[in-house]
Tab-separated table of C-alpha atoms in Angstrom:
chain	number	residue	atom	x	y	z
V	137	VAL	CA	14.007	-5.328	-7.249
V	138	PRO	CA	13.122	-5.990	-10.903
V	139	GLU	CA	13.631	-3.362	-13.535
V	140	PHE	CA	10.531	-1.570	-14.781
V	141	GLU	CA	10.358	-2.264	-18.470
V	142	LEU	CA	6.852	-1.206	-19.626
V	143	ILE	CA	6.764	1.581	-22.239
V	144	ALA	CA	3.776	3.403	-23.701
V	145	HIS	CA	3.308	6.099	-26.379
V	146	LEU	CA	0.458	8.530	-26.786
V	147	SER	CA	0.205	7.481	-30.454
V	148	GLU	CA	-1.018	4.053	-29.347
V	149	PRO	CA	-4.661	3.195	-28.572
V	150	PRO	CA	-4.973	3.530	-24.848
V	151	ALA	CA	-7.005	0.354	-24.621
V	152	GLU	CA	-4.038	-1.572	-26.016
V	153	VAL	CA	-1.736	0.019	-23.450
V	154	GLY	CA	-4.174	-1.050	-20.718
V	155	ALA	CA	-4.237	-4.574	-22.035
V	156	ARG	CA	-0.431	-4.703	-22.104
V	157	LEU	CA	-0.302	-3.476	-18.525
V	158	ARG	CA	-2.825	-6.115	-17.464
V	159	ALA	CA	-0.743	-8.847	-19.153
V	160	ALA	CA	2.418	-7.655	-17.387
V	161	ILE	CA	0.973	-7.680	-13.897
V	162	ALA	CA	-0.591	-11.069	-14.626
V	163	VAL	CA	-3.848	-10.952	-12.709
V	164	PRO	CA	-6.241	-13.621	-14.097
V	165	ILE	CA	-9.732	-12.375	-14.528
V	166	GLU	CA	-11.012	-15.560	-12.854
V	167	ASP	CA	-9.114	-14.633	-9.698
V	168	GLN	CA	-10.317	-11.053	-9.829
V	169	LEU	CA	-13.986	-12.071	-10.021
V	170	GLN	CA	-13.492	-14.331	-6.964
V	171	TRP	CA	-11.901	-11.762	-4.658
V	172	ARG	CA	-13.939	-11.651	-1.443
V	173	THR	CA	-13.223	-8.053	-0.419
V	174	GLU	CA	-11.935	-4.772	-1.782
V	175	TRP	CA	-8.964	-5.063	0.594
V	176	GLU	CA	-7.977	-8.399	-0.996
V	177	ALA	CA	-8.175	-6.658	-4.409
V	178	TRP	CA	-6.011	-3.771	-3.285
V	179	ARG	CA	-3.388	-6.058	-1.772
V	180	THR	CA	-3.188	-8.084	-4.935
V	181	TRP	CA	-2.983	-5.175	-7.372
V	182	ARG	CA	-0.332	-3.572	-5.206
V	183	ALA	CA	1.788	-6.750	-4.970
V	184	ARG	CA	1.573	-7.352	-8.652
V	185	VAL	CA	2.652	-3.768	-9.515
V	186	GLU	CA	5.535	-3.998	-7.065
V	187	ALA	CA	6.565	-7.248	-8.780
V	188	ILE	CA	7.176	-5.388	-12.074
V	189	GLY	CA	9.602	-2.933	-10.471
V	190	VAL	CA	7.507	-0.083	-9.091
V	191	LEU	CA	7.736	1.061	-5.469
V	192	VAL	CA	4.149	1.716	-4.251
V	193	PHE	CA	3.761	4.125	-1.365
V	194	GLN	CA	0.721	5.421	0.451
V	195	PHE	CA	0.744	8.981	1.812
V	196	GLY	CA	-1.503	10.572	4.351
V	197	LYS	CA	-2.211	14.015	5.750
V	198	VAL	CA	-3.259	15.264	2.278
V	199	ALA	CA	-6.919	15.757	1.398
V	200	LEU	CA	-8.364	13.654	-1.414
V	201	ALA	CA	-9.683	16.780	-2.977
V	202	GLU	CA	-6.058	17.938	-3.443
V	203	VAL	CA	-4.495	14.767	-4.788
V	204	ARG	CA	-5.377	11.118	-5.116
V	205	GLY	CA	-2.173	9.801	-6.681
V	206	ILE	CA	1.222	10.814	-7.859
V	207	SER	CA	4.019	9.251	-9.896
V	208	LEU	CA	7.742	9.888	-9.422
V	209	LEU	CA	9.514	9.318	-12.733
V	210	HIS	CA	12.830	8.077	-11.283
V	211	ALA	CA	14.893	5.222	-12.697
V	212	PRO	CA	15.652	2.504	-11.794
V	213	LEU	CA	12.992	2.679	-9.039
V	214	PRO	CA	9.912	4.575	-10.249
V	215	VAL	CA	7.272	5.331	-7.626
V	216	ALA	CA	3.489	5.274	-7.679
V	217	GLY	CA	1.995	7.092	-4.662
V	218	VAL	CA	-1.657	6.612	-3.581
V	219	ASN	CA	-3.513	8.738	-1.097
V	220	GLY	CA	-4.139	6.602	2.037
V	221	LYS	CA	-7.463	8.308	2.583
V	222	GLU	CA	-8.883	6.734	-0.598
V	223	ILE	CA	-11.200	3.749	-0.291
V	224	PRO	CA	-9.524	0.463	-1.270
V	225	GLU	CA	-11.341	0.018	-4.541
V	226	GLY	CA	-10.437	3.612	-5.419
V	227	LYS	CA	-6.763	2.913	-4.579
V	228	SER	CA	-6.603	0.153	-7.138
V	229	TYR	CA	-7.723	2.440	-9.976
V	230	THR	CA	-5.407	5.269	-8.843
V	231	LEU	CA	-2.432	2.906	-8.689
V	232	LEU	CA	-2.872	1.643	-12.240
V	233	HIS	CA	-3.495	5.200	-13.456
V	234	GLU	CA	-0.134	6.255	-12.079
V	235	VAL	CA	1.591	3.209	-13.548
V	236	VAL	CA	0.328	4.294	-16.978
V	237	HIS	CA	2.036	7.667	-16.339
V	238	LEU	CA	5.247	5.817	-15.582
V	239	MET	CA	4.909	3.855	-18.832
V	240	LEU	CA	4.490	7.099	-20.752
V	241	ALA	CA	7.526	8.602	-19.022
V	242	ALA	CA	9.509	5.487	-19.990
V	243	GLY	CA	8.435	6.118	-23.561
V	244	LYS	CA	9.662	9.814	-23.385
V	245	GLU	CA	6.083	11.024	-23.527
V	246	GLU	CA	6.145	12.645	-20.095
V	247	LYS	CA	8.618	14.607	-17.998
V	248	PRO	CA	8.656	15.562	-14.321
V	249	ALA	CA	6.144	18.348	-13.571
V	250	LEU	CA	8.768	21.120	-13.377
V	251	LEU	CA	9.976	20.283	-16.890
V	252	GLU	CA	6.534	19.917	-18.549
V	253	LYS	CA	5.711	22.457	-21.217
V	254	ARG	CA	2.109	21.276	-21.966
V	255	SER	CA	-0.861	23.530	-21.593
V	256	GLY	CA	-3.726	22.619	-19.306
V	257	ALA	CA	-5.765	21.398	-22.305
V	258	GLU	CA	-2.927	19.311	-23.604
V	259	TRP	CA	-2.354	17.799	-20.197
V	260	GLN	CA	-6.011	16.824	-19.901
V	261	GLN	CA	-5.525	14.745	-23.084
V	262	VAL	CA	-2.660	12.820	-21.386
V	263	GLU	CA	-4.837	12.321	-18.286
V	264	ARG	CA	-7.659	11.019	-20.474
V	265	PHE	CA	-5.260	8.567	-22.044
V	266	ALA	CA	-4.177	7.318	-18.647
V	267	GLU	CA	-7.761	7.091	-17.511
V	268	ILE	CA	-8.786	4.899	-20.435
V	269	ALA	CA	-5.663	2.704	-20.180
V	270	ALA	CA	-6.116	2.168	-16.454
V	271	SER	CA	-9.806	1.299	-16.773
V	272	ASN	CA	-9.049	-1.272	-19.504
V	273	ALA	CA	-6.372	-2.778	-17.348
V	274	LEU	CA	-8.809	-3.115	-14.428
V	275	ILE	CA	-11.717	-4.385	-16.517
V	276	PRO	CA	-10.709	-6.235	-19.701
V	277	ASP	CA	-13.040	-5.765	-22.617
V	278	GLN	CA	-14.082	-9.408	-23.008
V	279	ALA	CA	-15.008	-9.729	-19.328
V	280	LEU	CA	-17.030	-6.460	-19.591
V	281	ARG	CA	-18.926	-7.619	-22.648
V	282	THR	CA	-19.699	-10.938	-20.801
V	283	VAL	CA	-21.341	-9.225	-17.842
V	284	THR	CA	-23.120	-6.482	-19.797
V	285	GLY	CA	-24.478	-8.777	-22.541
V	286	SER	CA	-26.537	-7.015	-25.151
V	287	ARG	CA	-27.242	-3.904	-23.001
V	288	ARG	CA	-27.706	-0.896	-25.225
V	289	ALA	CA	-26.010	2.422	-24.718
V	290	GLU	CA	-29.335	4.271	-24.429
V	291	THR	CA	-30.385	2.183	-21.392
V	292	ASP	CA	-30.472	3.855	-18.037
V	293	TRP	CA	-28.313	2.399	-15.292
V	294	SER	CA	-29.623	2.686	-11.681
V	295	LEU	CA	-27.227	3.350	-8.847
V	296	ASP	CA	-27.759	-0.120	-7.402
V	297	GLU	CA	-27.153	-1.775	-10.823
V	298	MET	CA	-23.856	0.052	-11.174
V	299	ARG	CA	-22.824	-0.694	-7.612
V	300	ASN	CA	-23.476	-4.391	-8.079
V	301	LEU	CA	-21.526	-4.516	-11.358
V	302	ALA	CA	-18.625	-2.586	-9.817
V	303	ARG	CA	-18.565	-4.966	-6.855
V	304	ARG	CA	-17.981	-7.909	-9.174
V	305	PHE	CA	-14.738	-6.363	-10.371
V	306	ARG	CA	-13.900	-4.729	-6.991
V	307	VAL	CA	-13.743	-1.233	-8.460
V	308	THR	CA	-15.719	1.940	-7.567
V	309	PRO	CA	-19.118	2.476	-9.214
V	310	LEU	CA	-17.669	5.712	-10.777
V	311	ALA	CA	-14.800	3.776	-12.316
V	312	MET	CA	-17.263	1.250	-13.664
V	313	ALA	CA	-19.458	3.957	-15.154
V	314	THR	CA	-16.418	5.550	-16.756
V	315	ARG	CA	-15.472	2.140	-18.249
V	316	LEU	CA	-18.977	1.621	-19.659
V	317	ARG	CA	-18.957	5.104	-21.129
V	318	GLU	CA	-15.537	4.560	-22.703
V	319	SER	CA	-16.572	1.181	-24.168
V	320	GLY	CA	-19.747	2.609	-25.711
V	321	VAL	CA	-22.126	0.770	-23.380
V	322	MET	CA	-23.155	4.074	-21.895
V	323	THR	CA	-23.831	7.411	-23.657
V	324	TRP	CA	-22.144	10.634	-22.547
V	325	ALA	CA	-25.539	12.098	-21.616
V	326	ARG	CA	-26.499	9.105	-19.498
V	327	TYR	CA	-23.084	9.008	-17.968
V	328	HIS	CA	-23.326	12.669	-16.867
V	329	ALA	CA	-26.786	12.132	-15.432
V	330	TRP	CA	-25.692	9.047	-13.564
V	331	ARG	CA	-22.559	10.718	-12.272
V	332	GLU	CA	-24.593	13.637	-10.766
V	333	ALA	CA	-26.911	11.243	-9.024
V	334	TRP	CA	-23.891	9.288	-7.680
V	335	LYS	CA	-22.217	12.465	-6.393
V	336	LYS	CA	-25.390	13.395	-4.471
V	337	LEU	CA	-25.530	9.883	-2.949
V	338	VAL	CA	-21.926	9.892	-1.895
V	339	ALA	CA	-22.251	13.326	-0.283
V	340	SER	CA	-25.089	11.965	1.858
V	341	LEU	CA	-23.156	8.943	3.165
V	342	PRO	CA	-21.312	9.041	6.488
V	343	PRO	CA	-17.470	8.758	6.261
V	344	ARG	CA	-15.885	5.343	6.585
V	345	ARG	CA	-14.266	4.725	9.914
V	346	GLY	CA	-10.729	3.268	9.973
V	347	GLY	CA	-9.664	0.313	11.907
V	348	PHE	CA	-6.540	-0.263	14.005
V	349	ALA	CA	-3.102	-1.143	12.750
V	350	THR	CA	0.127	-1.605	14.713
V	351	PRO	CA	3.168	0.606	13.963
V	352	PRO	CA	4.925	-2.130	11.966
V	353	GLU	CA	1.738	-2.816	9.916
V	354	LYS	CA	1.421	0.887	9.217
V	355	ALA	CA	5.023	0.991	8.048
V	356	ILE	CA	4.448	-1.873	5.555
V	357	ASN	CA	1.113	-0.401	4.416
V	358	ARG	CA	2.663	2.953	3.966
V	359	SER	CA	5.953	2.073	2.293
V	360	GLY	CA	5.321	-1.361	0.737
V	361	ARG	CA	7.302	-4.588	1.186
V	362	PRO	CA	10.012	-3.908	-1.475
V	363	PHE	CA	11.035	-0.550	0.081
V	364	VAL	CA	10.906	-1.900	3.622
V	365	GLN	CA	13.102	-4.847	2.616
V	366	LEU	CA	15.564	-2.526	0.877
V	367	VAL	CA	15.873	-0.411	3.969
V	368	LEU	CA	16.396	-3.517	6.161
V	369	GLU	CA	18.969	-4.950	3.773
V	370	ALA	CA	20.879	-1.628	3.754
V	371	LEU	CA	20.817	-1.535	7.553
V	372	ASP	CA	22.109	-5.113	7.801
V	373	ALA	CA	24.885	-4.216	5.386
V	374	ASN	CA	25.844	-1.202	7.493
V	375	ARG	CA	25.120	1.093	4.587
V	376	ILE	CA	22.712	3.170	6.766
V	377	SER	CA	22.384	3.656	10.496
V	378	SER	CA	19.479	2.605	12.651
V	379	VAL	CA	18.523	6.291	12.894
V	380	ASP	CA	18.403	6.463	9.056
V	381	ALA	CA	16.338	3.298	8.857
V	382	GLY	CA	13.823	4.605	11.402
V	383	ARG	CA	13.550	7.864	9.482
V	384	TYR	CA	13.035	6.204	6.136
V	385	LEU	CA	10.262	3.964	7.490
V	386	ASP	CA	8.817	6.558	9.960
V	387	LEU	CA	9.070	3.769	12.599
V	388	LYS	CA	10.707	3.657	16.038
V	389	PHE	CA	13.677	1.243	16.109
V	390	GLU	CA	12.036	-0.703	18.926
V	391	TYR	CA	9.507	-2.073	16.437
V	392	PHE	CA	12.047	-3.405	13.903
V	393	GLY	CA	12.107	-6.921	15.406
V	394	LYS	CA	8.379	-7.195	14.976
V	395	LEU	CA	8.704	-5.674	11.481
V	396	ARG	CA	11.153	-8.409	10.410
V	397	GLU	CA	8.891	-11.071	11.868
V	398	MET	CA	5.868	-9.742	9.936
V	399	LEU	CA	7.797	-9.593	6.674
V	400	SER	CA	8.826	-13.269	7.090
V	401	GLN	CA	5.172	-14.291	7.575
V	402	GLY	CA	4.062	-13.361	4.046
V	403	PRO	CA	1.841	-10.642	2.522
V	404	ILE	CA	0.595	-7.981	4.935
V	405	GLY	CA	-1.594	-5.008	4.300
V	406	GLY	CA	-5.215	-3.969	3.809
V	407	SER	CA	-5.918	-2.698	7.225
V	408	PRO	CA	-8.534	0.049	7.112
V	409	ASP	CA	-6.087	2.195	9.108
V	410	GLU	CA	-3.293	2.971	6.741
């Protein structure tokens, strides 16, 4: 597992931090604009973040209203956790948002929650920093300017226009609107009006139905390839027992043969049923 080496400071422009994160995870904008589905986007972002030394987990049984993501500031294996109930394009944003928090922690700008002394207002400033940095990592400025052209900030954006633009980058319409607002392509007043209309539309939509995934697929989707491989290596080296391995992966030992087979076949993930 590579060592996580990215560092950020609150004194830096958050857009520059986002650009640095984007460069580190090395996702060409040409590839991003050609992704066929949101699941392909999520698999790619996750794999690239794992490649820079972050363990990426998905957790369930927690409502989205309670938490969408969490970062565990441990070295040498920091963790970014994403709520499995989130839609795939939302997961991508949450993941990069949490990685920004890990960068700030590496720069001694954040501490674990129990040790934090910031007030609520001060913490909101940190969240705002992470929000801007993550949105810039997802949608580089030059690419944004290319697709928006000479669009003025005072122009209204319809729900369909925003959805179509978001689909190009495989992000949520809300994340796209936030990026436009942050870049000056959308005023605060028009952003708030658009967001209220979007919230009403989302509330009227039926919930997405999940698909089916086998227990080994769920284990990989939930824990990520690096962690699964670490557990299997520890098991093979007799450092942990089969009972330990099953508990770490939340998987019955009878499925471990299939799990090894799936890992050897290449990237797995993206099933609607996480």
